[in-house]
Amino acid sequence: MPNSPSERPCRIRVQQRGPLLMEGPVEVELEDGSTVVSDRFQVALCTCRRSRRYPWCDTSHRERTRL
């Protein structure tokens, strides 16, 4: 919840079969207690754990089709 009427809460968009999209900047605390920071205006957080850049999404969740 915001601390004052002029502050708005952080918005997080949930997508089926996709990452969590957050308005940035963000600071993420990982399971081991370490933190990672992104100052981007929008951040995609991986929910499938396939990302090589975890916790940031690298679109590894997308189904790949072979040509």
mmCIF file of N, CA, C and O in Angstrom:
data_model
loop_
_atom_site.group_PDB
_atom_site.id
_atom_site.type_symbol
_atom_site.label_atom_id
_atom_site.label_comp_id
_atom_site.label_asym_id
_atom_site.label_seq_id
_atom_site.Cartn_x
_atom_site.Cartn_y
_atom_site.Cartn_z
ATOM 1 N N MET A 1 0.836 -1.181 0.000
ATOM 2 C CA MET A 1 0.000 0.000 0.000
ATOM 3 C C MET A 1 0.879 1.242 0.000
ATOM 4 O O MET A 1 1.928 1.262 0.616
ATOM 5 N N PRO A 2 0.442 2.275 -0.646
ATOM 6 C CA PRO A 2 1.208 3.518 -0.665
ATOM 7 C C PRO A 2 1.255 4.154 0.721
ATOM 8 O O PRO A 2 0.362 3.964 1.527
ATOM 9 N N ASN A 3 2.316 4.915 0.958
ATOM 10 C CA ASN A 3 2.471 5.600 2.242
ATOM 11 C C ASN A 3 1.722 6.916 2.286
ATOM 12 O O ASN A 3 1.420 7.417 3.346
ATOM 13 N N SER A 4 1.459 7.503 1.132
ATOM 14 C CA SER A 4 0.709 8.755 1.079
ATOM 15 C C SER A 4 -0.222 8.719 -0.126
ATOM 16 O O SER A 4 -0.022 7.926 -1.042
ATOM 17 N N PRO A 5 -1.230 9.580 -0.135
ATOM 18 C CA PRO A 5 -2.180 9.554 -1.255
ATOM 19 C C PRO A 5 -1.550 9.810 -2.619
ATOM 20 O O PRO A 5 -2.067 9.359 -3.625
ATOM 21 N N SER A 6 -0.417 10.511 -2.679
ATOM 22 C CA SER A 6 0.209 10.819 -3.964
ATOM 23 C C SER A 6 1.027 9.651 -4.517
ATOM 24 O O SER A 6 1.344 9.627 -5.697
ATOM 25 N N GLU A 7 1.393 8.669 -3.681
ATOM 26 C CA GLU A 7 2.149 7.505 -4.137
ATOM 27 C C GLU A 7 1.184 6.434 -4.609
ATOM 28 O O GLU A 7 0.170 6.179 -3.983
ATOM 29 N N ARG A 8 1.524 5.800 -5.735
ATOM 30 C CA ARG A 8 0.681 4.709 -6.164
ATOM 31 C C ARG A 8 1.422 3.391 -5.972
ATOM 32 O O ARG A 8 2.651 3.349 -6.005
ATOM 33 N N PRO A 9 0.700 2.314 -5.786
ATOM 34 C CA PRO A 9 1.348 1.025 -5.546
ATOM 35 C C PRO A 9 2.052 0.522 -6.808
ATOM 36 O O PRO A 9 1.715 0.924 -7.923
ATOM 37 N N CYS A 10 3.012 -0.349 -6.611
ATOM 38 C CA CYS A 10 3.717 -0.979 -7.729
ATOM 39 C C CYS A 10 2.728 -1.863 -8.481
ATOM 40 O O CYS A 10 1.959 -2.597 -7.868
ATOM 41 N N ARG A 11 2.741 -1.786 -9.789
ATOM 42 C CA ARG A 11 1.835 -2.607 -10.595
ATOM 43 C C ARG A 11 2.588 -3.819 -11.125
ATOM 44 O O ARG A 11 3.675 -3.699 -11.685
ATOM 45 N N ILE A 12 1.991 -4.995 -10.964
ATOM 46 C CA ILE A 12 2.544 -6.249 -11.468
ATOM 47 C C ILE A 12 1.489 -6.893 -12.353
ATOM 48 O O ILE A 12 0.350 -7.056 -11.934
ATOM 49 N N ARG A 13 1.871 -7.213 -13.589
ATOM 50 C CA ARG A 13 0.949 -7.876 -14.506
ATOM 51 C C ARG A 13 1.302 -9.350 -14.599
ATOM 52 O O ARG A 13 2.455 -9.704 -14.844
ATOM 53 N N VAL A 14 0.319 -10.202 -14.394
ATOM 54 C CA VAL A 14 0.499 -11.644 -14.475
ATOM 55 C C VAL A 14 0.026 -12.091 -15.848
ATOM 56 O O VAL A 14 -1.064 -11.721 -16.288
ATOM 57 N N GLN A 15 0.866 -12.874 -16.524
ATOM 58 C CA GLN A 15 0.535 -13.379 -17.849
ATOM 59 C C GLN A 15 0.525 -14.897 -17.815
ATOM 60 O O GLN A 15 1.438 -15.506 -17.246
ATOM 61 N N GLN A 16 -0.473 -15.493 -18.431
ATOM 62 C CA GLN A 16 -0.511 -16.946 -18.508
ATOM 63 C C GLN A 16 0.666 -17.410 -19.354
ATOM 64 O O GLN A 16 0.906 -16.887 -20.439
ATOM 65 N N ARG A 17 1.424 -18.356 -18.848
ATOM 66 C CA ARG A 17 2.580 -18.923 -19.551
ATOM 67 C C ARG A 17 3.619 -17.873 -19.914
ATOM 68 O O ARG A 17 4.209 -17.913 -20.983
ATOM 69 N N GLY A 18 3.832 -16.927 -19.028
ATOM 70 C CA GLY A 18 4.813 -15.890 -19.292
ATOM 71 C C GLY A 18 5.373 -15.326 -18.006
ATOM 72 O O GLY A 18 5.065 -15.799 -16.917
ATOM 73 N N PRO A 19 6.197 -14.285 -18.118
ATOM 74 C CA PRO A 19 6.824 -13.693 -16.946
ATOM 75 C C PRO A 19 5.870 -12.757 -16.201
ATOM 76 O O PRO A 19 4.797 -12.417 -16.698
ATOM 77 N N LEU A 20 6.275 -12.357 -15.011
ATOM 78 C CA LEU A 20 5.590 -11.298 -14.288
ATOM 79 C C LEU A 20 6.175 -9.991 -14.786
ATOM 80 O O LEU A 20 7.396 -9.813 -14.789
ATOM 81 N N LEU A 21 5.343 -9.084 -15.244
ATOM 82 C CA LEU A 21 5.797 -7.783 -15.720
ATOM 83 C C LEU A 21 5.564 -6.762 -14.620
ATOM 84 O O LEU A 21 4.441 -6.605 -14.144
ATOM 85 N N MET A 22 6.644 -6.085 -14.203
ATOM 86 C CA MET A 22 6.579 -5.124 -13.116
ATOM 87 C C MET A 22 7.033 -3.762 -13.581
ATOM 88 O O MET A 22 7.940 -3.664 -14.412
ATOM 89 N N GLU A 23 6.430 -2.735 -13.026
ATOM 90 C CA GLU A 23 6.931 -1.390 -13.249
ATOM 91 C C GLU A 23 8.180 -1.236 -12.403
ATOM 92 O O GLU A 23 8.196 -1.594 -11.230
ATOM 93 N N GLY A 24 9.258 -0.759 -13.009
ATOM 94 C CA GLY A 24 10.531 -0.630 -12.315
ATOM 95 C C GLY A 24 10.736 0.762 -11.789
ATOM 96 O O GLY A 24 9.864 1.615 -11.950
ATOM 97 N N PRO A 25 11.849 1.017 -11.185
ATOM 98 C CA PRO A 25 12.948 0.103 -10.899
ATOM 99 C C PRO A 25 12.572 -0.869 -9.783
ATOM 100 O O PRO A 25 11.661 -0.607 -9.003
ATOM 101 N N VAL A 26 13.290 -2.002 -9.729
ATOM 102 C CA VAL A 26 12.998 -3.025 -8.730
ATOM 103 C C VAL A 26 14.275 -3.544 -8.092
ATOM 104 O O VAL A 26 15.358 -3.470 -8.679
ATOM 105 N N GLU A 27 14.116 -4.058 -6.900
ATOM 106 C CA GLU A 27 15.169 -4.779 -6.197
ATOM 107 C C GLU A 27 14.566 -6.120 -5.825
ATOM 108 O O GLU A 27 13.509 -6.171 -5.194
ATOM 109 N N VAL A 28 15.199 -7.222 -6.252
ATOM 110 C CA VAL A 28 14.676 -8.564 -6.032
ATOM 111 C C VAL A 28 15.589 -9.302 -5.065
ATOM 112 O O VAL A 28 16.800 -9.362 -5.276
ATOM 113 N N GLU A 29 14.995 -9.857 -4.014
ATOM 114 C CA GLU A 29 15.764 -10.667 -3.063
ATOM 115 C C GLU A 29 15.609 -12.126 -3.463
ATOM 116 O O GLU A 29 14.492 -12.636 -3.571
ATOM 117 N N LEU A 30 16.737 -12.797 -3.708
ATOM 118 C CA LEU A 30 16.732 -14.194 -4.135
ATOM 119 C C LEU A 30 16.678 -15.121 -2.929
ATOM 120 O O LEU A 30 16.836 -14.684 -1.787
ATOM 121 N N GLU A 31 16.472 -16.410 -3.192
ATOM 122 C CA GLU A 31 16.350 -17.408 -2.119
ATOM 123 C C GLU A 31 17.563 -17.453 -1.208
ATOM 124 O O GLU A 31 17.433 -17.701 -0.010
ATOM 125 N N ASP A 32 18.750 -17.210 -1.762
ATOM 126 C CA ASP A 32 19.973 -17.273 -0.958
ATOM 127 C C ASP A 32 20.232 -15.990 -0.174
ATOM 128 O O ASP A 32 21.246 -15.855 0.490
ATOM 129 N N GLY A 33 19.320 -15.019 -0.274
ATOM 130 C CA GLY A 33 19.466 -13.772 0.471
ATOM 131 C C GLY A 33 20.150 -12.661 -0.306
ATOM 132 O O GLY A 33 20.157 -11.518 0.137
ATOM 133 N N SER A 34 20.727 -12.980 -1.455
ATOM 134 C CA SER A 34 21.369 -11.946 -2.269
ATOM 135 C C SER A 34 20.292 -11.117 -2.969
ATOM 136 O O SER A 34 19.147 -11.552 -3.106
ATOM 137 N N THR A 35 20.667 -9.928 -3.399
ATOM 138 C CA THR A 35 19.716 -9.066 -4.098
ATOM 139 C C THR A 35 20.265 -8.682 -5.459
ATOM 140 O O THR A 35 21.472 -8.578 -5.655
ATOM 141 N N VAL A 36 19.346 -8.516 -6.402
ATOM 142 C CA VAL A 36 19.679 -8.032 -7.737
ATOM 143 C C VAL A 36 18.782 -6.831 -8.009
ATOM 144 O O VAL A 36 17.652 -6.765 -7.530
ATOM 145 N N VAL A 37 19.310 -5.863 -8.763
ATOM 146 C CA VAL A 37 18.611 -4.607 -8.982
ATOM 147 C C VAL A 37 18.496 -4.333 -10.471
ATOM 148 O O VAL A 37 19.416 -4.615 -11.234
ATOM 149 N N SER A 38 17.363 -3.793 -10.872
ATOM 150 C CA SER A 38 17.176 -3.314 -12.241
ATOM 151 C C SER A 38 16.570 -1.926 -12.168
ATOM 152 O O SER A 38 15.606 -1.706 -11.433
ATOM 153 N N ASP A 39 17.125 -0.990 -12.919
ATOM 154 C CA ASP A 39 16.592 0.372 -12.927
ATOM 155 C C ASP A 39 15.749 0.644 -14.173
ATOM 156 O O ASP A 39 15.384 1.769 -14.445
ATOM 157 N N ARG A 40 15.399 -0.407 -14.910
ATOM 158 C CA ARG A 40 14.566 -0.257 -16.100
ATOM 159 C C ARG A 40 13.157 0.172 -15.711
ATOM 160 O O ARG A 40 12.699 -0.093 -14.609
ATOM 161 N N PHE A 41 12.423 0.799 -16.643
ATOM 162 C CA PHE A 41 11.061 1.260 -16.346
ATOM 163 C C PHE A 41 10.067 0.104 -16.304
ATOM 164 O O PHE A 41 9.018 0.195 -15.697
ATOM 165 N N GLN A 42 10.385 -1.021 -16.976
ATOM 166 C CA GLN A 42 9.570 -2.218 -16.902
ATOM 167 C C GLN A 42 10.506 -3.419 -16.829
ATOM 168 O O GLN A 42 11.494 -3.487 -17.553
ATOM 169 N N VAL A 43 10.165 -4.354 -15.947
ATOM 170 C CA VAL A 43 11.021 -5.509 -15.700
ATOM 171 C C VAL A 43 10.189 -6.777 -15.868
ATOM 172 O O VAL A 43 9.048 -6.832 -15.414
ATOM 173 N N ALA A 44 10.753 -7.787 -16.517
ATOM 174 C CA ALA A 44 10.090 -9.086 -16.667
ATOM 175 C C ALA A 44 10.796 -10.092 -15.763
ATOM 176 O O ALA A 44 11.976 -10.372 -15.949
ATOM 177 N N LEU A 45 10.060 -10.614 -14.794
ATOM 178 C CA LEU A 45 10.607 -11.600 -13.864
ATOM 179 C C LEU A 45 10.210 -12.997 -14.314
ATOM 180 O O LEU A 45 9.034 -13.273 -14.551
ATOM 181 N N CYS A 46 11.197 -13.879 -14.406
ATOM 182 C CA CYS A 46 10.983 -15.253 -14.855
ATOM 183 C C CYS A 46 10.171 -16.022 -13.821
ATOM 184 O O CYS A 46 10.456 -15.958 -12.632
ATOM 185 N N THR A 47 9.161 -16.772 -14.286
ATOM 186 C CA THR A 47 8.387 -17.635 -13.399
ATOM 187 C C THR A 47 8.574 -19.115 -13.726
ATOM 188 O O THR A 47 8.153 -19.969 -12.955
ATOM 189 N N CYS A 48 9.227 -19.429 -14.848
ATOM 190 C CA CYS A 48 9.397 -20.832 -15.249
ATOM 191 C C CYS A 48 10.760 -21.396 -14.841
ATOM 192 O O CYS A 48 10.964 -22.598 -14.909
ATOM 193 N N ARG A 49 11.679 -20.529 -14.469
ATOM 194 C CA ARG A 49 13.051 -20.897 -14.074
ATOM 195 C C ARG A 49 13.895 -21.465 -15.222
ATOM 196 O O ARG A 49 14.917 -22.093 -14.992
ATOM 197 N N ARG A 50 13.480 -21.253 -16.457
ATOM 198 C CA ARG A 50 14.287 -21.696 -17.601
ATOM 199 C C ARG A 50 15.293 -20.635 -18.034
ATOM 200 O O ARG A 50 16.192 -20.919 -18.814
ATOM 201 N N SER A 51 15.130 -19.424 -17.560
ATOM 202 C CA SER A 51 15.953 -18.303 -18.000
ATOM 203 C C SER A 51 17.414 -18.496 -17.606
ATOM 204 O O SER A 51 17.723 -18.898 -16.488
ATOM 205 N N ARG A 52 18.290 -18.173 -18.516
ATOM 206 C CA ARG A 52 19.730 -18.188 -18.206
ATOM 207 C C ARG A 52 20.137 -16.937 -17.443
ATOM 208 O O ARG A 52 21.252 -16.846 -16.956
ATOM 209 N N ARG A 53 19.221 -15.966 -17.371
ATOM 210 C CA ARG A 53 19.493 -14.697 -16.688
ATOM 211 C C ARG A 53 18.619 -14.567 -15.437
ATOM 212 O O ARG A 53 18.321 -13.479 -15.000
ATOM 213 N N TYR A 54 18.159 -15.685 -14.879
ATOM 214 C CA TYR A 54 17.250 -15.688 -13.745
ATOM 215 C C TYR A 54 17.747 -14.731 -12.658
ATOM 216 O O TYR A 54 18.934 -14.721 -12.383
ATOM 217 N N PRO A 55 16.910 -13.890 -12.085
ATOM 218 C CA PRO A 55 15.459 -13.891 -12.106
ATOM 219 C C PRO A 55 14.851 -13.118 -13.267
ATOM 220 O O PRO A 55 13.635 -13.027 -13.380
ATOM 221 N N TRP A 56 15.665 -12.556 -14.147
ATOM 222 C CA TRP A 56 15.132 -11.802 -15.282
ATOM 223 C C TRP A 56 14.720 -12.768 -16.382
ATOM 224 O O TRP A 56 15.397 -13.749 -16.658
ATOM 225 N N CYS A 57 13.618 -12.475 -17.040
ATOM 226 C CA CYS A 57 13.117 -13.323 -18.121
ATOM 227 C C CYS A 57 13.939 -13.097 -19.386
ATOM 228 O O CYS A 57 14.225 -11.963 -19.748
ATOM 229 N N ASP A 58 14.301 -14.189 -20.066
ATOM 230 C CA ASP A 58 14.979 -14.082 -21.363
ATOM 231 C C ASP A 58 14.156 -14.756 -22.464
ATOM 232 O O ASP A 58 14.691 -15.148 -23.491
ATOM 233 N N THR A 59 12.873 -14.944 -22.234
ATOM 234 C CA THR A 59 11.890 -15.571 -23.134
ATOM 235 C C THR A 59 12.125 -17.063 -23.350
ATOM 236 O O THR A 59 11.623 -17.627 -24.313
ATOM 237 N N SER A 60 12.837 -17.720 -22.464
ATOM 238 C CA SER A 60 13.044 -19.165 -22.571
ATOM 239 C C SER A 60 11.743 -19.941 -22.396
ATOM 240 O O SER A 60 11.671 -21.112 -22.769
ATOM 241 N N HIS A 61 10.720 -19.309 -21.850
ATOM 242 C CA HIS A 61 9.439 -19.976 -21.646
ATOM 243 C C HIS A 61 8.681 -20.199 -22.945
ATOM 244 O O HIS A 61 7.771 -21.010 -22.997
ATOM 245 N N ARG A 62 9.042 -19.478 -23.986
ATOM 246 C CA ARG A 62 8.339 -19.611 -25.259
ATOM 247 C C ARG A 62 8.603 -20.967 -25.894
ATOM 248 O O ARG A 62 9.710 -21.477 -25.833
ATOM 249 N N GLU A 63 7.568 -21.519 -26.488
ATOM 250 C CA GLU A 63 7.742 -22.791 -27.179
ATOM 251 C C GLU A 63 8.522 -22.562 -28.452
ATOM 252 O O GLU A 63 8.230 -21.650 -29.221
ATOM 253 N N ARG A 64 9.509 -23.358 -28.685
ATOM 254 C CA ARG A 64 10.341 -23.238 -29.874
ATOM 255 C C ARG A 64 9.816 -24.197 -30.940
ATOM 256 O O ARG A 64 9.445 -25.320 -30.649
ATOM 257 N N THR A 65 9.819 -23.751 -32.167
ATOM 258 C CA THR A 65 9.442 -24.625 -33.280
ATOM 259 C C THR A 65 10.646 -24.782 -34.179
ATOM 260 O O THR A 65 11.339 -23.826 -34.491
ATOM 261 N N ARG A 66 10.878 -25.996 -34.600
ATOM 262 C CA ARG A 66 12.005 -26.277 -35.506
ATOM 263 C C ARG A 66 11.550 -26.139 -36.936
ATOM 264 O O ARG A 66 10.453 -26.531 -37.308
ATOM 265 N N LEU A 67 12.412 -25.581 -37.747
ATOM 266 C CA LEU A 67 12.090 -25.408 -39.167
ATOM 267 C C LEU A 67 12.469 -26.644 -39.962
ATOM 268 O O LEU A 67 13.308 -27.366 -39.709
#
